[in-house]
Amino acid sequence: MAKLVPSTIRHSLQSSVAFLIAVFVIAVIYFAWKNGGLYDTSTSKWSADQNYSSESCNLFSGKWVFDNESYPLYREEECTFVYDENACQMFGRKDLNYQHWRWQPHRCNLKRFNATVLLERLRNKRMVFVGDSLIRGQWLSMVCLVNNFIPPALKSMHYSFNNSLITLKAQEYNVSIEFYWSPLLVESNSDDPWNHRFPDPIVRAQTIYKHARHWTDADILIFGTYLWWIGPSKSMNTLWGSFESGNGIFKRVGMLRSYEMALKTWSDWLEIHIDRNKSQLFFMSMSPTHKWAEEWGKSNNGNCYDEQEMIEEEGYRGNGTDPRMMRIVEDTIDELKRRGLQVKLMNITQLSEYRKDGHPSIYRKQLRALTEEQLAKPTSYSDCIHWWLPGVPDVWNELLYAHIFS
Ligand SMILES: *[C@@H]1O[C@H](CO)[C@@H](O)[C@H](O)[C@H]1NC(C)=O
Ligand SMILES: *[C@@H]1O[C@H](CO)[C@@H](O)[C@H](O)[C@H]1NC(C)=O
Ligand SMILES: *[C@@H]1O[C@H](CO)[C@@H](O)[C@H](O)[C@H]1NC(C)=O
Ligand SMILES: *[C@@H]1O[C@H](CO)[C@@H](O)[C@H](O)[C@H]1NC(C)=O
Ligand SMILES: *[C@@H]1O[C@H](CO)[C@@H](O)[C@H](O)[C@H]1NC(C)=O
Ligand SMILES: *[C@@H]1O[C@H](CO)[C@@H](O)[C@H](O)[C@H]1NC(C)=O
Ligand SMILES: *[C@@H]1O[C@H](CO)[C@@H](O)[C@H](O)[C@H]1NC(C)=O
Ligand SMILES: *[C@@H]1O[C@H](CO)[C@@H](O)[C@H](O)[C@H]1NC(C)=O
């Protein structure tokens, strides 16, 4: 047979084709990566990569995107449980843009929160949030997220153990979604949820039994403690011995050291008492505050009061979040992992840092009557610590949801 094409040309043709194919493949991979997704032929669109738990995707690294179609996930007035420190509309906030932000991770999409799916997953189970008022806000957000999906006659709220434990029970599913108040995780003289000292409490950094016995058998546990440790004095009244016996030893211990001691007590407890085959464990990283407007370039002695926009600067960190405390949490969790117990660190610090618009500021119930002096200066009584609902804690829970199913 005659050769139609000389072999040298054929070879170069073959290699050109191979080259073009290689370029095409690389381009497809590049665009898929750029778009954080895959090309969906059924819709002819770049669809979200649903593999949210893949190694390449850090759900905590991303940006806020305005989305008034899907957000808020519920309405404040529908969630009758909302507490005074989290309800803003009720106390007169007019600009409601803060409710319309979706968290968009850089490389993938967040799984859509589906209350029915969560309730089904939690059937016959207990989910317990343990910690301070920030964690209570997150618990409340979770309650609001599932609230519309439980018929009124089939749910109830219970207070037990001197109100330390609040339980939402959904009878149909036999699900309990609970919050346990222990602002320092370990024992302290601030364990009464309605009547406690802040700042400058006394902590028993080596004792946790009184609290832990109420949550050890839970199926999903979410912990968090931070703000109570960072008082102005940078140290903590620490007690060895008991409050009752009167012969304990008091000492002021540096903030970092006492935090480390408390987390050690907490992790030792978990290691011994948690059923690894049953419980899923999470630790919420520190929740940032926005108490000094100087930090985002204003020079008016202001704070989060009247802030309606978020901070744009990627990677912004305020000085209210202490990276050394984050490292102690990481080290504690790493050590637990070496001892065979997994706790997932929910790194919500960075994404919350941007949201100076998300605090209640003056739109909350005031615990004490305000003086005229205060009224004249709203920044003086602005709450720049807690978050309003619907809002930032809903996203913490969407992230939690993604990890519960991963
Ligand atoms: C995503 O996960 C599915 C099922 O596990 C798998 O078939 C697919 O290849 C994964 N896609 C990517 C981009 O990893
Ligand atoms: C938390 O997430 C931010 C943003 O992705 C990242 O810069 C930071 O290193 C993370 N911290 C930890 C302890 O994982
Ligand atoms: C969403 O916001 C856009 C731009 O601000 C506005 O035009 C639109 O009417 C809003 N949609 C809803 C449902 O509020
Ligand atoms: C939630 O999940 C249920 C059960 O899988 C499904 O029927 C429902 O459509 C989902 N809801 C949304 C809003 O995706
Ligand atoms: C209901 O849930 C609890 C855990 O909250 C569990 O101990 C109990 O066995 C469940 N009841 C039934 C009937 O499954
Ligand atoms: C409730 O508080 C009282 C007074 O502080 C205490 O005596 C009692 O033991 C507490 N009860 C429980 C269940 O913790
Ligand atoms: C946990 O599960 C493993 C494997 O199924 C089993 O070998 C082990 O005994 C279980 N541990 C406990 C404490 O139930
Ligand atoms: C943070 O910075 C502000 C002003 O720049 C300062 O007033 C405040 O004391 C600082 N806070 C901490 C915890 O360092």
XYZ file of C-alpha atoms and ligand atoms in Angstrom:
518
model
C 0.000 0.000 0.000
C 1.219 3.444 -0.837
C 1.893 5.659 2.020
C -0.494 8.584 1.759
C 1.317 10.603 4.352
C 5.033 10.383 4.960
C 5.729 8.995 8.388
C 7.550 12.076 9.672
C 4.521 14.242 8.928
C 2.235 11.629 10.426
C 4.267 11.659 13.594
C 4.191 15.380 13.900
C 0.448 15.375 13.209
C -0.047 12.811 15.955
C 1.993 14.818 18.388
C 0.129 18.011 17.482
C -3.160 16.283 18.162
C -1.770 14.948 21.428
C -0.585 18.439 22.250
C -3.987 19.985 21.508
C -5.723 17.358 23.611
C -3.318 18.030 26.464
C -3.970 21.792 26.220
C -7.714 21.150 26.196
C -7.559 18.885 29.232
C -5.417 21.346 31.149
C -7.789 24.188 30.229
C -10.807 22.208 31.416
C -9.099 21.344 34.676
C -8.001 24.960 35.104
C -11.493 26.357 34.547
C -13.035 23.740 36.782
C -10.595 24.747 39.475
C -11.124 28.492 38.879
C -14.865 28.107 39.101
C -14.651 25.841 42.064
C -16.893 23.402 40.314
C -17.622 21.096 37.435
C -19.294 21.687 34.119
C -22.807 20.362 34.396
C -23.921 19.242 30.940
C -27.582 18.985 31.942
C -27.820 22.678 32.783
C -24.897 23.886 30.639
C -23.555 25.728 33.629
C -20.543 25.578 35.856
C -22.112 23.855 38.794
C -20.879 23.925 42.313
C -18.533 21.173 43.314
C -20.579 19.432 45.946
C -17.508 17.676 47.284
C -17.388 20.174 50.090
C -15.268 18.021 52.327
C -12.492 17.402 49.828
C -8.976 18.202 50.952
C -8.575 21.097 48.532
C -11.553 22.946 49.939
C -11.247 24.905 53.159
C -14.810 25.860 54.025
C -13.565 28.545 56.409
C -11.697 30.474 53.763
C -13.963 32.511 51.523
C -15.956 35.698 51.253
C -19.399 37.082 52.007
C -21.747 37.454 49.054
C -24.931 39.521 49.095
C -27.843 37.148 48.478
C -31.301 38.427 49.320
C -32.971 35.534 47.483
C -31.935 32.755 49.863
C -31.153 34.745 53.013
C -32.193 35.102 55.760
C -32.884 31.409 56.335
C -35.749 32.325 58.727
C -37.363 35.500 59.969
C -36.733 36.961 63.401
C -40.427 37.282 64.220
C -41.031 33.622 63.346
C -38.532 32.466 65.914
C -40.289 33.198 69.160
C -37.363 31.940 71.188
C -34.979 34.756 70.233
C -33.337 36.234 73.315
C -32.921 39.842 74.193
C -29.273 39.969 73.217
C -29.924 38.552 69.746
C -33.120 40.260 68.589
C -32.453 43.466 66.744
C -35.448 44.189 64.602
C -37.613 43.946 67.691
C -35.491 46.660 69.306
C -35.651 48.990 66.372
C -32.887 48.207 63.910
C -33.988 49.561 60.517
C -31.282 48.567 58.024
C -31.735 44.857 57.497
C -28.991 44.150 54.985
C -27.045 42.312 57.665
C -29.497 39.433 57.207
C -28.779 38.878 53.530
C -25.223 37.613 53.422
C -24.200 34.159 52.327
C -20.787 32.695 53.107
C -19.044 31.598 49.929
C -15.957 29.396 50.408
C -13.279 30.014 47.762
C -13.112 26.556 46.215
C -16.558 25.055 46.664
C -20.086 25.703 47.844
C -21.551 25.176 51.248
C -24.057 22.379 51.406
C -27.543 23.854 51.628
C -28.970 23.689 55.133
C -31.963 21.358 55.191
C -33.721 21.233 58.552
C -35.649 18.050 57.758
C -32.485 16.209 56.827
C -30.803 17.392 60.024
C -33.748 16.393 62.223
C -33.758 12.978 60.576
C -30.018 12.643 61.232
C -30.611 13.588 64.875
C -33.533 11.222 65.385
C -33.373 9.716 68.909
C -30.295 11.799 69.618
C -29.051 14.699 71.735
C -27.152 17.613 70.301
C -25.659 19.775 73.043
C -23.994 23.179 72.778
C -21.744 23.880 75.775
C -20.219 27.233 76.659
C -20.853 30.946 77.051
C -23.399 33.417 75.650
C -21.826 33.277 72.184
C -22.453 29.550 72.088
C -25.943 30.186 73.439
C -26.466 32.466 70.444
C -25.369 29.662 68.143
C -27.698 27.201 69.854
C -30.521 29.683 69.446
C -29.694 30.065 65.784
C -29.926 26.276 65.418
C -33.289 26.316 67.197
C -34.528 29.008 64.799
C -33.191 27.111 61.781
C -35.236 24.002 62.589
C -38.173 25.749 64.266
C -40.378 26.085 61.190
C -40.021 22.401 60.449
C -41.403 21.161 63.747
C -45.171 21.472 64.273
C -45.902 23.699 67.327
C -47.758 20.971 69.179
C -44.784 18.668 68.869
C -42.081 20.814 70.409
C -41.312 22.144 73.841
C -38.640 24.046 75.711
C -37.409 22.835 79.117
C -35.175 24.389 81.734
C -33.326 22.110 84.125
C -30.464 21.994 86.642
C -31.093 25.527 87.884
C -31.560 26.707 84.293
C -28.054 25.623 83.361
C -29.541 23.343 80.735
C -32.115 24.508 78.193
C -33.606 21.837 75.966
C -35.639 22.139 72.810
C -37.407 18.853 72.331
C -38.918 17.862 68.989
C -41.205 14.956 69.925
C -41.889 13.726 66.414
C -38.206 12.989 65.930
C -37.327 12.476 69.598
C -34.567 15.024 69.060
C -33.081 17.228 71.786
C -31.198 20.382 70.872
C -29.721 21.683 74.097
C -27.606 24.457 75.524
C -25.573 23.987 78.684
C -24.237 27.120 80.361
C -20.616 26.908 81.506
C -18.857 30.008 80.239
C -15.397 28.726 81.176
C -16.205 25.056 80.438
C -14.672 24.104 83.780
C -16.259 25.083 87.097
C -16.322 28.707 88.178
C -18.244 31.085 90.390
C -20.090 32.232 87.244
C -21.970 29.030 86.609
C -25.349 30.545 87.403
C -26.742 31.433 83.967
C -28.681 34.498 85.126
C -26.550 35.804 87.939
C -22.834 35.762 87.312
C -19.678 37.820 87.403
C -18.043 39.183 84.290
C -15.233 40.069 84.080
C -12.885 38.762 86.760
C -14.536 35.500 87.741
C -12.940 32.802 89.848
C -12.209 29.603 87.978
C -11.566 26.073 89.197
C -9.403 25.156 86.251
C -9.043 21.540 87.285
C -12.666 20.573 87.862
C -15.311 19.903 85.250
C -17.378 16.996 86.600
C -20.260 19.155 87.859
C -20.940 20.254 84.264
C -19.675 17.371 82.189
C -21.976 14.769 83.732
C -24.879 16.595 82.061
C -23.511 16.276 78.532
C -21.047 13.376 78.355
C -23.494 10.984 76.677
C -24.614 13.431 73.968
C -24.336 12.384 70.330
C -23.133 15.715 68.997
C -21.247 18.141 71.219
C -20.285 21.689 70.351
C -17.971 23.549 72.724
C -16.712 27.090 72.904
C -15.070 29.369 75.458
C -12.960 32.436 74.897
C -14.209 35.876 75.890
C -14.406 35.177 79.586
C -10.673 34.534 79.670
C -9.493 37.790 78.185
C -10.376 40.288 80.914
C -8.398 43.516 81.186
C -6.089 42.138 83.855
C -4.774 39.395 81.540
C -4.882 36.957 84.403
C -7.434 34.792 86.113
C -8.382 34.140 89.730
C -7.744 30.448 90.010
C -8.873 28.188 92.801
C -7.489 24.838 93.846
C -9.945 23.144 96.175
C -13.672 23.752 96.283
C -15.774 26.870 96.718
C -17.634 25.294 99.620
C -14.816 23.873 101.734
C -13.275 27.256 102.505
C -9.734 25.926 102.612
C -8.908 26.165 98.906
C -5.833 27.887 97.532
C -6.313 31.041 95.435
C -3.793 32.319 92.971
C -3.816 34.759 90.062
C -2.657 32.828 87.034
C -1.763 34.332 83.648
C -4.587 34.242 81.125
C -2.853 31.884 78.695
C -1.761 29.501 81.405
C -5.184 29.267 83.017
C -6.865 28.790 79.618
C -4.426 25.995 78.876
C -5.101 24.360 82.254
C -8.853 24.489 81.720
C -8.661 23.014 78.235
C -6.381 20.291 79.561
C -9.003 19.426 82.181
C -11.677 19.439 79.484
C -9.664 17.238 77.105
C -8.685 14.766 79.827
C -12.365 14.391 80.637
C -13.261 13.789 77.001
C -10.510 11.264 76.528
C -11.743 9.107 79.378
C -15.506 9.536 79.173
C -16.534 10.035 75.554
C -17.785 7.065 73.584
C -15.765 7.417 70.388
C -18.205 5.296 68.403
C -21.090 7.514 69.342
C -20.192 11.164 69.807
C -19.151 13.728 67.234
C -17.174 16.608 68.778
C -16.686 20.210 67.681
C -14.918 23.231 69.128
C -15.873 26.711 67.936
C -12.862 29.004 67.560
C -13.015 32.453 69.151
C -15.745 34.855 68.155
C -14.302 38.289 67.358
C -15.487 41.593 68.815
C -15.646 45.005 67.146
C -15.115 47.346 70.048
C -12.557 49.759 68.583
C -13.294 51.567 65.322
C -9.607 52.602 65.141
C -8.939 49.057 64.079
C -10.735 49.521 60.793
C -9.325 52.955 60.202
C -11.781 55.305 61.894
C -10.553 57.836 64.397
C -13.718 58.762 66.233
C -13.483 56.574 69.350
C -16.345 54.593 67.881
C -17.144 50.920 67.788
C -19.620 48.692 65.954
C -22.418 51.203 66.635
C -24.047 52.329 63.369
C -21.766 50.135 61.265
C -23.851 48.906 58.358
C -21.112 47.524 56.181
C -18.619 44.761 56.669
C -14.850 44.929 56.493
C -13.610 44.241 52.959
C -9.931 43.632 53.621
C -9.238 39.923 53.099
C -7.532 38.374 56.108
C -8.474 41.292 58.411
C -7.895 40.542 62.065
C -8.881 42.770 64.967
C -6.849 42.923 68.154
C -9.737 41.406 70.139
C -8.796 37.973 68.828
C -5.655 36.590 70.358
C -3.874 34.109 68.075
C -2.062 32.652 71.072
C -5.394 31.466 72.466
C -6.215 29.893 69.098
C -2.901 28.057 69.217
C -3.676 26.655 72.670
C -6.959 25.293 71.333
C -5.204 23.802 68.308
C -2.499 22.201 70.450
C -5.082 20.735 72.823
C -7.058 19.278 69.925
C -3.897 17.913 68.248
C -2.874 16.249 71.480
C -6.328 14.666 71.794
C -6.031 13.392 68.249
C -2.733 11.724 69.128
C -4.603 10.036 71.952
C -7.211 8.798 69.497
C -10.064 11.281 69.942
C -11.164 13.565 67.114
C -12.455 17.060 67.836
C -13.157 19.223 64.801
C -11.960 22.813 65.209
C -14.570 25.060 63.599
C -12.464 27.990 62.472
C -15.160 30.660 62.388
C -12.923 33.486 63.613
C -11.828 34.841 60.248
C -15.235 34.837 58.585
C -16.769 36.593 61.595
C -13.966 39.204 61.731
C -15.390 40.837 58.588
C -18.849 41.309 60.106
C -18.658 44.512 62.117
C -22.223 45.090 60.881
C -23.501 41.941 62.568
C -23.616 42.894 66.272
C -26.710 44.045 68.164
C -25.017 47.333 69.147
C -27.769 49.388 70.832
C -30.634 47.304 69.465
C -31.100 44.885 72.318
C -32.775 44.754 75.675
C -30.713 46.665 78.212
C -30.090 44.898 81.488
C -30.011 48.153 83.442
C -31.765 51.463 82.855
C -29.505 53.760 80.859
C -28.285 57.047 82.300
C -28.701 60.310 80.354
C -24.965 60.391 79.872
C -25.088 56.983 78.207
C -28.099 57.849 76.087
C -26.206 60.872 74.779
C -23.389 58.585 73.667
C -24.743 55.374 72.066
C -21.298 53.844 71.613
C -21.000 53.661 75.404
C -23.661 50.977 75.652
C -23.280 49.313 72.270
C -23.016 45.520 72.348
C -20.207 44.648 69.929
C -19.750 41.097 71.223
C -22.934 39.140 70.546
C -24.505 38.646 67.119
C -28.002 39.267 65.998
C -30.259 36.682 64.483
C -30.809 35.906 61.720
C -27.124 36.514 61.053
C -23.570 35.330 61.528
C -24.271 32.345 63.871
C -26.567 30.883 61.189
C -23.495 30.519 59.017
C -21.572 28.899 61.873
C -24.390 26.363 61.938
C -24.357 25.868 58.176
C -20.671 25.021 58.536
C -21.466 22.719 61.422
C -24.137 21.075 59.278
C -21.634 20.500 56.472
C -19.220 18.841 58.901
C -21.838 16.700 60.610
C -22.534 15.111 57.230
C -18.952 14.928 56.015
C -16.962 14.124 43.892
O -17.457 12.981 44.533
C -18.070 12.049 43.660
C -18.677 10.938 44.504
O -17.935 10.708 45.635
C -17.018 11.531 42.676
O -17.621 10.620 41.776
C -16.450 12.710 41.891
O -15.407 12.266 41.044
C -15.887 13.759 42.862
N -15.468 14.931 42.127
C -14.326 15.568 42.347
C -14.055 16.765 41.517
O -13.536 15.207 43.219
C -8.547 29.885 60.213
O -8.954 30.268 58.930
C -8.239 31.374 58.387
C -8.869 31.698 57.050
O -8.946 30.578 56.238
C -6.770 31.023 58.285
O -6.049 32.143 57.836
C -6.250 30.592 59.655
O -4.914 30.175 59.552
C -7.087 29.466 60.195
N -6.636 29.144 61.538
C -6.555 27.907 61.988
C -6.102 27.756 63.367
O -6.865 26.938 61.312
C -32.509 42.141 46.236
O -31.637 43.223 46.126
C -31.671 43.834 44.855
C -30.569 44.880 44.818
O -30.513 45.600 46.003
C -33.064 44.415 44.623
O -33.118 45.020 43.337
C -34.086 43.306 44.706
O -35.394 43.835 44.611
C -33.957 42.568 46.031
N -34.811 41.396 46.010
C -35.529 41.010 47.053
C -36.307 39.753 46.886
O -35.558 41.650 48.097
C -34.904 18.880 52.303
O -34.792 17.483 52.229
C -36.030 16.838 52.043
C -35.802 15.352 52.219
O -34.673 14.936 51.504
C -36.567 17.202 50.662
O -37.807 16.577 50.436
C -36.739 18.721 50.607
O -37.121 19.122 49.317
C -35.431 19.419 50.985
N -35.690 20.842 51.107
C -34.973 21.754 50.469
C -35.359 23.169 50.690
O -34.041 21.459 49.728
C -35.141 9.293 72.537
O -33.887 9.952 72.544
C -33.082 9.694 73.674
C -31.821 10.506 73.547
O -32.128 11.860 73.558
C -32.775 8.202 73.753
O -32.038 7.951 74.935
C -34.075 7.416 73.769
O -33.773 6.048 73.721
C -34.929 7.795 72.577
N -36.200 7.130 72.661
C -36.598 6.208 71.780
C -37.976 5.675 71.979
O -35.868 5.816 70.872
C -29.398 24.838 92.362
O -28.829 25.900 93.092
C -28.904 25.740 94.502
C -28.418 27.012 95.161
O -27.267 27.494 94.520
C -28.090 24.514 94.908
O -28.199 24.317 96.306
C -28.646 23.291 94.192
O -27.849 22.177 94.457
C -28.659 23.546 92.693
N -29.337 22.431 92.038
C -28.821 21.793 90.998
C -29.659 20.698 90.418
O -27.730 22.073 90.487
C -16.182 0.891 68.686
O -16.293 0.260 67.420
C -15.260 -0.670 67.154
C -15.396 -1.160 65.741
O -16.745 -1.325 65.381
C -15.311 -1.796 68.191
O -14.261 -2.693 67.955
C -15.168 -1.201 69.579
O -15.315 -2.185 70.565
C -16.202 -0.116 69.811
N -15.899 0.564 71.078
C -16.817 0.817 71.993
C -16.357 1.522 73.211
O -17.993 0.502 71.850
C -7.158 47.317 70.487
O -6.857 48.554 69.875
C -7.545 49.682 70.418
C -7.222 50.919 69.619
O -6.309 50.709 68.620
C -7.156 49.853 71.892
O -7.880 50.934 72.438
C -7.497 48.570 72.628
O -7.091 48.657 73.962
C -6.836 47.365 71.969
N -7.334 46.162 72.624
C -6.563 45.153 72.972
C -7.239 43.971 73.587
O -5.369 45.154 72.782
